[in-house]
Amino acid sequence: MLRWSIASVCMGGALEEKFAAAAKAGFRAVEIFENDLTFFRGKARDARLMAADLGLEIVALQPLRDFEAMPDPLRAKNFDRAARKLDLMHELGARLLCLCSNVSPDAIDDRERAARDLAELADLARQHGMRIGYEALAWGRWVKDWTAAWDIVRAVDRDNLGIVLDSFHICVRGNPIEPIAALPAEKIALVQVADAPALIMDPLSLSRHYRCYPGQGDYPIVDYLDAVTRSGYRGPLSLEIFNDQFRGASAAAIAIDGMRSLRAAGEALAAKRAARGDPPLADLPPLPPPPVVERAEFIEFAAGDAAASELTALLEGLGFRRAGRHRSKDVDLYSQGGINFIVNREREGFAHSFSLLHGPSVCAIALGVDSVDKALERASAFECQSYAGKIGPGEATVPAVAGVEGSLIYFIGAGDPAWRDDFALAEPLGPEGGLRKVDHLSNVVRRGEFLSWSLFYGAVLGLKPQPQVEIADPHGAFFSRLLRSPNGELRIALNVGEGGATGVSRFLDAFGGAGFQQIALSSDDIFVAVEAAKASGVAFLPIPDNYYDDLATRFDIAPDLLARMRALGMLYDRVKDGEFFHIYTRTFQDRFFFEIVERRNYDLFGAANTPVRLAAQASLTDADERAEIEFE
């Protein structure tokens, strides 16, 4: 049967921590990387007993390196080394030894000699009741592709010698995936699973530092698993990830992410098989379907009195009007079009605690979903932390799960107005403003959280990830990945800095962690909306005149339109017949800012203008810092 497995190398910490984390996350099988045994305080038999007590099967020991096609006397030493590993496996209770293709400069380019060595090793392993798995490393000296490894395994023709398939080595070299389905299942010794971003980098460096879980990268993992299972293979599917951030994070969190990734990949595999008319795999139990995210229902800000007054002045300047006052709490609702902002001034409770930690900030978002029950079942299946706050008499219960940095994600059912009933109408709204809905949001996260939250948004909420991109900043660079709901109504960009003084790094410092930095709002007529906001005193980000001179050389823009954009500080992009107008407010107390956008047959995000925005924000920050120095 198929079994979810995880290699000890995926997690940081001691072997005891890794085993406990794997078991708690729901794994029932593990691969042991030999370094973990080297650093283990006990004996190999102690590791075997510890695994058994936790309900874990040790499916493999790895790796045996630089073994095949070596000249004498290195060949003889290699067989001595292999014999010791086989003895170790007896104590460990493992029955599979994983052998990587040779990377030594001493290796001989002789497939027949390699086959003879593997045949002799398989015969030695048979005496111990063991199996050998042969894996092609993408940077192998002479064997780099799984097809070459398979040719050698097939030539050896030993029933206890099989091929180890690793999605990373296969995908990084662009090896064919479909022929895997034709392999004899009994000749597949082990299947390892690893994703990676589509970075242009040598395979060894990419492997050692940037591997990630399925769904966190850009490789066709589901196609790979589909081919593997069509071969008839029903053994362990084992995560094998080398990643600096994984090893530096909590083993428990990394193990949970690993299980989430495999469950999501299994779900996608089941859907692929069903679409083809294949019978379901009994080893892949169905998961509750992801909710259909229909909209961002509201965004909640936590702020003390002084910051709240400043924030509400900004909101009113943007055309929002107070739509309601909470019946029992110091909380106000501001609305415009389909946008709802909640400003929470409470002096106790969740929002107050959040503002004490992070200052004025977005503490929660509420998502309108087709079914709250479905959303909660999905979250529970992926081990999400639920939240239930203090509810006053007659108040609506709005269920939530933990989001970035302990913020909340509320779920509100389709057409359910109950949360609005907590607010008493404060005053007539007056004329409708010029903003229509939440266009997109951005999270800034720490480097070690980037992949976890990408996985969370994809697996739990059903958002579809776009390829990771690198963005230039005047003070460095940062990475970004957009995730969007299938209907496009929820779009969240995850931004991560690499230190220094980049815009995202400054946010992390000011905020004291990860959080929402950007709230983009759409308009049907951005010029009218922005001119009204400027007349109300809203300060927008100043854009250098040079930007507009450059625009005039890149696009055919009417002079009067260009002059109007210049006067407002409006940014512009065009792709084919699509146009994008957008503008940014100044950053609110070094934490978040608003963007106003107008899309005209345009579905991107004006990425070409991001460096301009970042330079303008950095310039303001530098000017503020100079002013503080002069004042002191």
XYZ file of C-alpha atoms in Angstrom:
632
model
C 0.000 0.000 0.000
C 1.059 3.627 -0.486
C 2.491 5.109 2.696
C 3.381 8.717 3.456
C 7.003 8.828 4.569
C 9.469 11.569 5.470
C 13.266 11.556 5.454
C 14.949 12.679 8.643
C 17.006 15.181 6.642
C 13.870 17.274 6.060
C 13.796 18.465 9.665
C 16.211 20.122 12.047
C 17.087 18.990 15.547
C 18.043 15.682 17.115
C 16.725 12.351 15.871
C 14.380 12.093 18.863
C 12.740 15.391 17.899
C 12.454 14.373 14.268
C 10.816 11.026 15.038
C 8.365 12.606 17.491
C 7.453 15.381 15.032
C 6.939 12.917 12.176
C 4.709 10.657 14.254
C 2.624 13.539 15.613
C 2.090 14.894 12.084
C 0.652 11.533 11.010
C 3.589 9.884 9.238
C 3.961 6.143 9.661
C 7.286 5.711 7.849
C 10.672 7.452 7.864
C 13.944 7.339 5.966
C 17.034 7.854 8.093
C 19.864 9.968 6.793
C 23.018 8.416 8.252
C 24.270 11.707 9.714
C 21.294 11.625 12.087
C 22.518 8.298 13.418
C 26.065 9.607 13.703
C 24.855 12.440 15.970
C 22.362 10.253 17.871
C 23.234 9.711 21.530
C 22.050 6.094 21.560
C 22.719 3.023 19.472
C 21.009 2.114 16.206
C 18.836 -0.433 18.041
C 17.676 2.373 20.357
C 16.561 4.341 17.313
C 14.690 1.261 16.066
C 12.867 0.859 19.411
C 12.100 4.571 19.579
C 10.596 4.475 16.080
C 8.542 1.394 16.906
C 7.163 3.003 20.078
C 5.975 5.927 17.954
C 4.426 3.666 15.313
C 7.072 4.515 12.707
C 8.541 2.080 10.200
C 12.142 2.784 9.162
C 11.891 2.140 5.443
C 15.434 2.997 4.358
C 18.920 4.025 5.377
C 20.716 6.471 3.116
C 23.028 7.269 1.479
C 25.800 4.961 0.280
C 27.887 7.294 -1.886
C 30.595 6.969 -4.555
C 30.367 3.197 -4.730
C 30.103 1.818 -8.258
C 32.755 1.727 -11.027
C 35.691 2.696 -8.807
C 39.299 1.568 -9.374
C 41.131 -0.667 -6.922
C 41.921 -0.321 -4.054
C 38.951 2.057 -3.631
C 36.614 -0.661 -4.838
C 37.632 -3.045 -2.048
C 37.236 -0.289 0.555
C 33.775 0.450 -0.782
C 32.636 -3.130 -0.238
C 33.993 -3.025 3.308
C 32.020 0.186 3.843
C 28.867 -1.379 2.395
C 29.225 -4.443 4.630
C 29.345 -2.199 7.711
C 26.225 -0.369 6.585
C 24.389 -3.662 6.135
C 25.335 -4.646 9.674
C 24.070 -1.293 10.902
C 20.773 -1.853 9.118
C 20.193 -5.043 11.113
C 20.304 -3.026 14.311
C 18.209 -0.282 12.794
C 15.529 -2.590 11.446
C 15.717 -1.091 7.950
C 15.604 -3.344 4.895
C 16.550 -0.921 2.094
C 19.940 0.716 1.544
C 19.862 3.682 -0.859
C 22.856 4.014 -3.185
C 23.451 7.302 -5.035
C 25.134 7.360 -8.433
C 28.842 8.071 -8.178
C 30.031 11.695 -8.224
C 33.723 10.976 -7.527
C 36.270 12.185 -10.100
C 37.844 8.734 -9.712
C 34.730 7.011 -11.061
C 35.256 5.091 -14.314
C 32.967 5.610 -17.292
C 32.103 1.937 -17.656
C 28.418 0.903 -17.390
C 29.284 -2.796 -17.449
C 31.687 -2.371 -14.551
C 29.066 -0.389 -12.634
C 26.555 -3.175 -13.272
C 28.988 -5.826 -11.989
C 29.571 -3.819 -8.807
C 25.859 -3.435 -8.207
C 25.303 -7.141 -8.864
C 27.940 -8.056 -6.292
C 26.492 -5.580 -3.798
C 22.981 -6.967 -4.327
C 24.271 -10.505 -3.739
C 25.967 -9.340 -0.528
C 22.760 -7.628 0.597
C 20.753 -10.788 -0.122
C 22.830 -12.632 2.495
C 21.556 -10.068 5.022
C 17.973 -10.155 3.791
C 18.344 -6.594 2.484
C 17.488 -4.683 -0.688
C 19.508 -2.077 -2.592
C 17.984 0.992 -4.248
C 20.018 2.785 -6.947
C 19.345 6.481 -7.536
C 20.642 8.765 -10.285
C 21.915 12.075 -8.916
C 21.429 14.987 -11.290
C 25.125 15.853 -10.839
C 26.386 12.262 -11.041
C 29.781 11.710 -12.688
C 28.501 9.340 -15.364
C 24.921 8.457 -14.352
C 22.724 11.575 -14.145
C 19.309 10.487 -15.424
C 16.834 7.954 -14.069
C 16.761 6.263 -17.464
C 20.522 5.589 -17.236
C 20.127 4.232 -13.707
C 17.292 2.009 -14.894
C 19.433 0.620 -17.729
C 22.015 -0.498 -15.147
C 19.410 -1.938 -12.743
C 17.778 -3.839 -15.590
C 21.151 -5.182 -16.762
C 22.005 -6.421 -13.231
C 18.701 -8.303 -13.021
C 18.639 -9.013 -9.262
C 15.294 -9.217 -7.547
C 16.619 -7.318 -4.503
C 17.987 -4.434 -6.588
C 15.624 -1.686 -7.690
C 15.635 1.907 -8.801
C 15.048 4.852 -6.486
C 13.028 7.574 -8.192
C 13.436 11.137 -6.930
C 11.259 13.855 -8.442
C 13.900 16.525 -7.872
C 16.641 14.771 -9.864
C 14.157 13.869 -12.572
C 12.575 17.316 -12.941
C 15.698 19.442 -12.550
C 17.219 17.752 -15.604
C 13.974 17.661 -17.544
C 13.943 13.858 -17.660
C 10.829 12.263 -19.184
C 8.156 11.442 -16.610
C 5.599 9.462 -18.599
C 7.864 6.390 -19.213
C 7.965 5.822 -15.435
C 4.450 4.406 -15.753
C 5.876 1.495 -17.787
C 8.415 0.440 -15.132
C 7.786 -2.894 -13.392
C 6.432 -1.948 -9.965
C 8.583 -4.558 -8.232
C 11.726 -2.904 -9.615
C 10.948 0.454 -7.979
C 12.690 0.290 -4.609
C 11.570 3.671 -3.296
C 9.844 6.831 -4.508
C 11.099 10.145 -3.143
C 9.216 13.413 -3.564
C 10.665 16.926 -3.633
C 9.635 20.130 -5.361
C 11.767 23.186 -6.164
C 11.350 26.686 -7.598
C 12.137 27.145 -11.276
C 15.413 28.961 -10.641
C 18.300 28.971 -13.099
C 20.977 27.435 -10.910
C 23.304 24.458 -10.936
C 21.404 21.357 -9.754
C 23.663 20.679 -6.765
C 23.200 24.158 -5.253
C 19.488 24.109 -6.001
C 19.169 20.706 -4.375
C 21.138 21.544 -1.242
C 19.376 24.816 -0.443
C 16.077 25.251 -2.281
C 14.220 21.964 -2.363
C 10.731 22.259 -0.953
C 7.562 20.282 -0.406
C 5.115 19.413 -3.207
C 3.071 22.465 -4.132
C 5.658 24.911 -2.785
C 7.686 24.901 -6.001
C 7.151 24.748 -9.733
C 7.786 21.100 -10.674
C 5.067 18.798 -12.124
C 4.837 16.684 -8.958
C 1.303 15.447 -9.587
C 2.269 14.204 -13.072
C 5.223 12.431 -11.462
C 3.054 10.755 -8.807
C 0.527 9.820 -11.460
C 3.160 8.027 -13.530
C 4.536 6.293 -10.425
C 1.156 4.981 -9.305
C 0.192 3.857 -12.830
C 3.265 1.631 -12.759
C 1.574 -0.267 -9.952
C 4.003 0.925 -7.262
C 2.370 0.907 -3.838
C 5.277 1.463 -1.468
C 6.401 4.524 0.506
C 6.124 7.991 -1.005
C 8.885 9.696 0.918
C 9.631 13.395 1.234
C 13.343 14.146 0.890
C 14.036 17.853 1.290
C 17.304 19.712 1.726
C 16.444 23.273 2.695
C 18.240 25.718 4.988
C 14.987 27.210 6.292
C 13.486 23.791 7.023
C 16.449 22.773 9.135
C 16.335 26.031 11.080
C 12.616 25.837 11.860
C 10.631 23.823 14.375
C 10.679 20.119 13.484
C 7.003 19.894 14.470
C 5.988 22.714 12.092
C 8.042 21.290 9.222
C 6.547 17.825 9.713
C 3.015 19.249 9.672
C 3.813 21.145 6.479
C 5.146 17.924 4.981
C 1.946 16.052 5.735
C -0.141 18.942 4.409
C 1.828 18.904 1.168
C 1.411 15.169 0.643
C -2.313 15.263 1.393
C -2.782 18.104 -1.070
C -0.688 16.291 -3.693
C -2.686 13.123 -3.090
C -5.901 15.041 -3.568
C -4.649 16.479 -6.871
C -3.538 13.009 -7.957
C -6.964 11.569 -7.149
C -8.609 14.327 -9.203
C -6.298 13.630 -12.145
C -7.134 9.932 -12.038
C -10.862 10.630 -11.759
C -10.760 12.990 -14.752
C -9.160 10.193 -16.761
C -11.759 7.677 -15.589
C -9.307 5.582 -13.534
C -10.559 3.939 -10.338
C -9.710 5.724 -7.079
C -6.698 4.585 -5.088
C -7.768 3.077 -1.785
C -4.592 4.440 -0.208
C -5.675 8.047 -0.876
C -8.679 8.733 1.375
C -10.732 11.690 0.163
C -10.329 15.062 1.857
C -13.047 17.622 2.495
C -13.074 19.851 -0.596
C -11.634 23.358 -0.301
C -14.152 26.153 0.142
C -15.050 28.371 -2.765
C -13.675 31.758 -1.705
C -16.146 34.242 -3.119
C -14.793 37.541 -1.796
C -12.972 39.372 0.959
C -15.922 40.151 3.254
C -14.125 42.537 5.592
C -10.671 43.561 6.789
C -10.193 44.344 10.474
C -7.666 46.862 11.803
C -6.501 46.874 15.407
C -5.468 50.316 16.675
C -5.261 52.374 19.834
C -7.194 55.627 20.106
C -4.631 57.982 18.558
C -3.751 55.655 15.673
C -7.418 54.799 15.140
C -8.301 58.471 14.750
C -5.550 58.912 12.189
C -6.617 55.744 10.372
C -10.294 56.684 10.222
C -9.327 60.106 8.847
C -7.389 58.326 6.086
C -10.328 56.008 5.360
C -12.751 58.897 5.205
C -10.369 60.716 2.888
C -10.467 57.675 0.599
C -14.257 57.926 0.453
C -15.271 55.525 3.212
C -18.102 56.444 5.554
C -18.874 55.022 8.962
C -21.630 52.509 8.232
C -22.120 51.166 11.725
C -21.131 51.213 15.363
C -20.790 47.918 17.231
C -23.615 47.431 19.687
C -21.386 46.530 22.641
C -17.741 47.190 21.678
C -15.517 50.074 20.682
C -15.553 48.940 17.070
C -16.641 50.793 13.938
C -17.543 49.597 10.458
C -16.480 51.665 7.436
C -17.874 50.792 4.012
C -17.662 51.808 0.367
C -18.898 49.794 -2.608
C -18.309 46.154 -1.689
C -15.436 46.991 0.702
C -15.835 46.709 4.479
C -13.190 47.840 6.961
C -13.548 47.311 10.698
C -11.586 49.558 13.065
C -11.226 47.920 16.476
C -10.257 50.170 19.425
C -11.092 47.657 22.149
C -8.865 47.708 25.246
C -9.050 43.982 25.812
C -9.361 40.859 23.739
C -7.652 39.583 20.631
C -7.403 42.820 18.622
C -6.033 44.751 21.611
C -3.345 42.114 22.221
C -2.471 42.172 18.528
C -2.072 45.965 18.504
C 0.122 45.826 21.614
C 2.453 43.458 19.751
C 2.400 45.071 16.322
C 0.992 48.571 16.599
C -1.820 49.692 14.265
C -2.219 46.808 11.857
C -4.477 44.412 10.006
C -5.346 41.815 12.640
C -7.919 39.805 10.675
C -9.549 39.263 7.333
C -12.933 37.682 6.735
C -13.537 35.568 3.668
C -16.924 34.985 2.164
C -17.127 31.277 1.321
C -19.751 29.015 -0.188
C -19.904 26.926 3.007
C -18.523 27.681 6.462
C -18.783 24.016 7.450
C -16.764 23.016 4.407
C -14.118 25.654 5.168
C -13.783 24.480 8.780
C -13.661 20.786 7.816
C -10.950 21.541 5.303
C -8.962 23.542 7.853
C -9.278 20.740 10.398
C -8.095 18.149 7.862
C -4.944 20.211 7.396
C -4.292 20.630 11.133
C -5.095 24.343 11.259
C -5.477 26.067 14.600
C -9.063 27.237 15.164
C -10.101 30.303 17.125
C -13.183 31.193 19.153
C -13.229 34.646 20.707
C -15.330 36.117 23.474
C -18.908 36.522 22.265
C -21.246 39.032 23.895
C -24.998 38.549 24.335
C -26.752 38.420 20.989
C -23.515 38.694 18.967
C -22.874 36.606 15.878
C -20.432 33.717 16.114
C -17.892 34.011 13.314
C -15.505 31.007 13.241
C -11.854 31.592 12.399
C -8.493 29.909 11.977
C -5.036 31.279 12.686
C -3.390 33.210 9.865
C -0.045 34.919 9.368
C 1.685 35.937 12.637
C -1.336 34.903 14.684
C -3.780 37.089 12.756
C -7.197 35.597 12.088
C -9.009 34.375 8.990
C -12.767 34.431 9.552
C -15.200 32.396 7.447
C -18.578 33.853 6.525
C -21.181 31.875 4.606
C -22.652 32.918 1.288
C -25.193 35.674 1.773
C -24.921 35.463 5.579
C -25.479 38.986 6.983
C -25.305 37.942 10.657
C -22.006 39.695 11.346
C -23.481 42.987 10.140
C -26.258 42.690 12.707
C -23.640 43.311 15.420
C -23.476 46.917 14.167
C -26.051 49.623 14.704
C -26.372 52.092 11.831
C -24.341 55.137 12.768
C -25.494 57.584 10.083
C -26.845 57.558 6.545
C -24.092 56.578 4.141
C -24.672 59.347 1.615
C -23.447 59.122 -1.989
C -21.622 55.969 -3.061
C -17.837 56.391 -3.250
C -15.551 55.548 -6.150
C -13.990 52.330 -4.801
C -15.622 49.000 -5.532
C -13.911 45.961 -3.956
C -10.697 44.557 -2.534
C -8.494 43.828 -5.533
C -5.606 42.088 -3.773
C -3.581 41.944 -0.575
C 0.052 41.356 0.231
C 1.639 39.553 3.156
C 5.222 40.186 4.136
C 6.665 37.095 5.792
C 10.018 35.966 7.110
C 12.149 33.854 4.801
C 11.525 30.744 6.870
C 7.726 31.240 6.648
C 7.434 31.846 2.923
C 6.921 28.240 1.862
C 4.682 27.400 4.828
C 2.191 30.162 4.061
C 2.304 29.447 0.355
C 1.319 25.881 1.202
C -1.356 27.020 3.677
C -3.102 29.320 1.214
C -2.963 26.670 -1.496
C -3.938 23.587 0.485
C -6.441 25.058 2.939
C -8.094 27.822 0.913
C -7.636 26.380 -2.571
C -5.664 29.368 -3.895
C -3.554 28.657 -6.954
C 0.123 29.646 -6.703
C 1.913 31.491 -9.483
C 5.666 31.089 -10.112
C 7.976 32.823 -7.670
C 9.602 36.010 -8.973
C 12.483 38.197 -7.813
C 11.872 41.936 -7.473
C 14.545 44.627 -7.420
C 14.532 47.039 -4.479
C 16.793 50.105 -4.123
C 18.295 48.443 -1.058
C 18.474 44.859 -2.314
C 15.924 42.393 -3.645
C 13.059 40.265 -2.435
C 11.012 37.323 -3.650
C 7.299 37.311 -4.295
C 4.662 34.727 -5.122
C 1.046 35.448 -5.964
C -1.761 33.075 -4.996
C -5.282 33.548 -6.283
C -8.677 31.906 -5.867
C -10.051 30.148 -8.949
C -12.614 32.928 -9.451
C -9.941 35.616 -9.019
C -11.816 37.337 -6.178
C -9.076 36.716 -3.607
C -5.484 37.433 -4.564
C -2.693 37.430 -2.003
C 0.952 38.149 -2.744
C 3.536 36.655 -0.398
C 6.669 38.786 -0.196
C 9.847 37.755 1.580
C 13.022 39.726 2.145
C 16.598 38.560 2.393
C 17.577 41.082 5.057
C 19.056 44.518 4.523
C 16.926 47.631 4.208
C 14.453 46.525 1.525
C 10.833 47.611 1.800
C 9.721 44.229 3.066
C 12.590 44.055 5.564
C 11.683 47.490 6.930
C 8.110 46.292 7.377
C 9.242 43.216 9.317
C 11.298 45.433 11.608
C 8.553 47.993 12.202
C 5.760 45.454 12.536
C 7.740 43.043 14.664
C 7.019 40.091 12.399
C 4.980 39.019 9.404
C 1.717 40.661 8.412
C -0.418 42.460 5.850
C 1.425 45.341 4.237
C -0.654 46.258 1.183
C -4.403 46.572 0.640
C -5.297 47.179 -3.020
C -8.754 48.552 -3.837
C -10.311 48.668 -7.290
C -12.104 51.578 -8.917
C -14.127 52.032 -12.072
C -12.742 55.561 -12.471
C -9.461 55.906 -10.645
C -8.931 59.528 -11.656
C -12.183 60.704 -10.080
C -11.538 58.630 -6.937
C -7.961 59.871 -6.500
C -8.771 63.508 -7.224
C -11.522 63.379 -4.601
C -9.140 61.729 -2.125
C -6.438 64.346 -2.717
C -9.012 67.101 -2.229
C -9.816 65.456 1.120
C -6.174 65.597 2.176
C -4.983 62.057 1.410
C -1.226 61.995 0.795
C -0.167 59.744 -2.042
C 3.302 58.472 -2.826
C 5.319 61.062 -4.805
C 6.616 59.685 -8.103
C 9.672 61.227 -9.826
C 9.105 63.214 -13.032
C 11.664 61.003 -14.763
C 9.174 58.132 -14.558
C 6.715 59.999 -16.786
C 9.412 60.983 -19.249
C 10.236 57.290 -19.546
C 6.536 56.380 -19.931
C 6.281 58.729 -22.878
C 9.067 56.819 -24.661
C 7.600 53.381 -23.887
C 3.903 53.926 -24.591
C 1.811 56.048 -26.887
C -0.086 58.049 -24.234
C -2.088 61.166 -25.026
C -0.246 64.247 -23.659
C -3.231 65.456 -21.604
C -3.630 62.000 -20.016
C 0.077 61.818 -19.226
C -0.058 65.276 -17.651
C -3.007 64.243 -15.502
C -1.174 61.110 -14.362
C 1.952 63.146 -13.581
C -0.023 65.625 -11.487
C -1.567 62.841 -9.406
C 1.430 60.499 -9.128
C -0.378 57.769 -11.076
C 1.499 54.713 -12.360
C 0.691 52.933 -15.618
C 1.242 49.669 -17.427
C 0.007 48.245 -20.699
C 0.036 44.685 -22.044
C -1.391 44.237 -25.545
C -4.790 45.970 -25.381
C -4.966 45.921 -21.591
C -4.232 48.968 -19.443
C -3.537 49.300 -15.724
C -3.647 52.506 -13.695
C -2.605 52.447 -10.042
C -1.475 54.701 -7.218
C -0.266 54.259 -3.638
C -0.927 56.108 -0.422
C 1.987 56.885 1.837
C 2.732 54.132 4.333
C 0.670 54.360 7.501
C 3.026 54.458 10.507
C 5.616 52.285 8.722
C 3.196 49.364 8.510
C 0.632 49.233 5.720
C -0.437 51.254 2.727
C -3.349 51.330 0.308
C -3.197 50.971 -3.448
C -5.997 52.113 -5.750
C -6.197 50.362 -9.110
C -8.226 50.495 -12.277
C -8.059 47.555 -14.666
C -8.993 47.855 -18.297
C -8.822 44.360 -19.775
C -5.698 43.762 -17.679
C -5.137 40.870 -15.260
C -1.578 41.468 -14.019
C -0.253 43.679 -11.209
C 1.957 46.308 -12.796
C 5.155 44.518 -11.779
C 7.221 46.825 -13.990
C 6.274 49.660 -11.643
C 7.145 47.896 -8.399
C 10.762 49.157 -8.355
C 9.444 52.699 -8.852
C 7.081 52.327 -5.902
C 9.822 50.806 -3.745
C 12.269 53.596 -4.635
C 9.677 56.243 -3.779
C 8.906 54.588 -0.439
C 12.600 54.226 0.354
C 13.187 57.869 -0.527
C 10.516 58.966 1.942
C 11.948 56.712 4.632
C 15.456 58.045 4.053
C 14.147 61.617 4.173
C 12.332 60.929 7.451
C 15.485 59.425 8.942
C 17.549 62.455 7.863
C 14.961 64.765 9.397
C 15.130 62.867 12.698
C 18.929 63.100 12.727
C 18.800 66.852 12.037
C 16.195 67.316 14.780
C 18.354 65.453 17.287
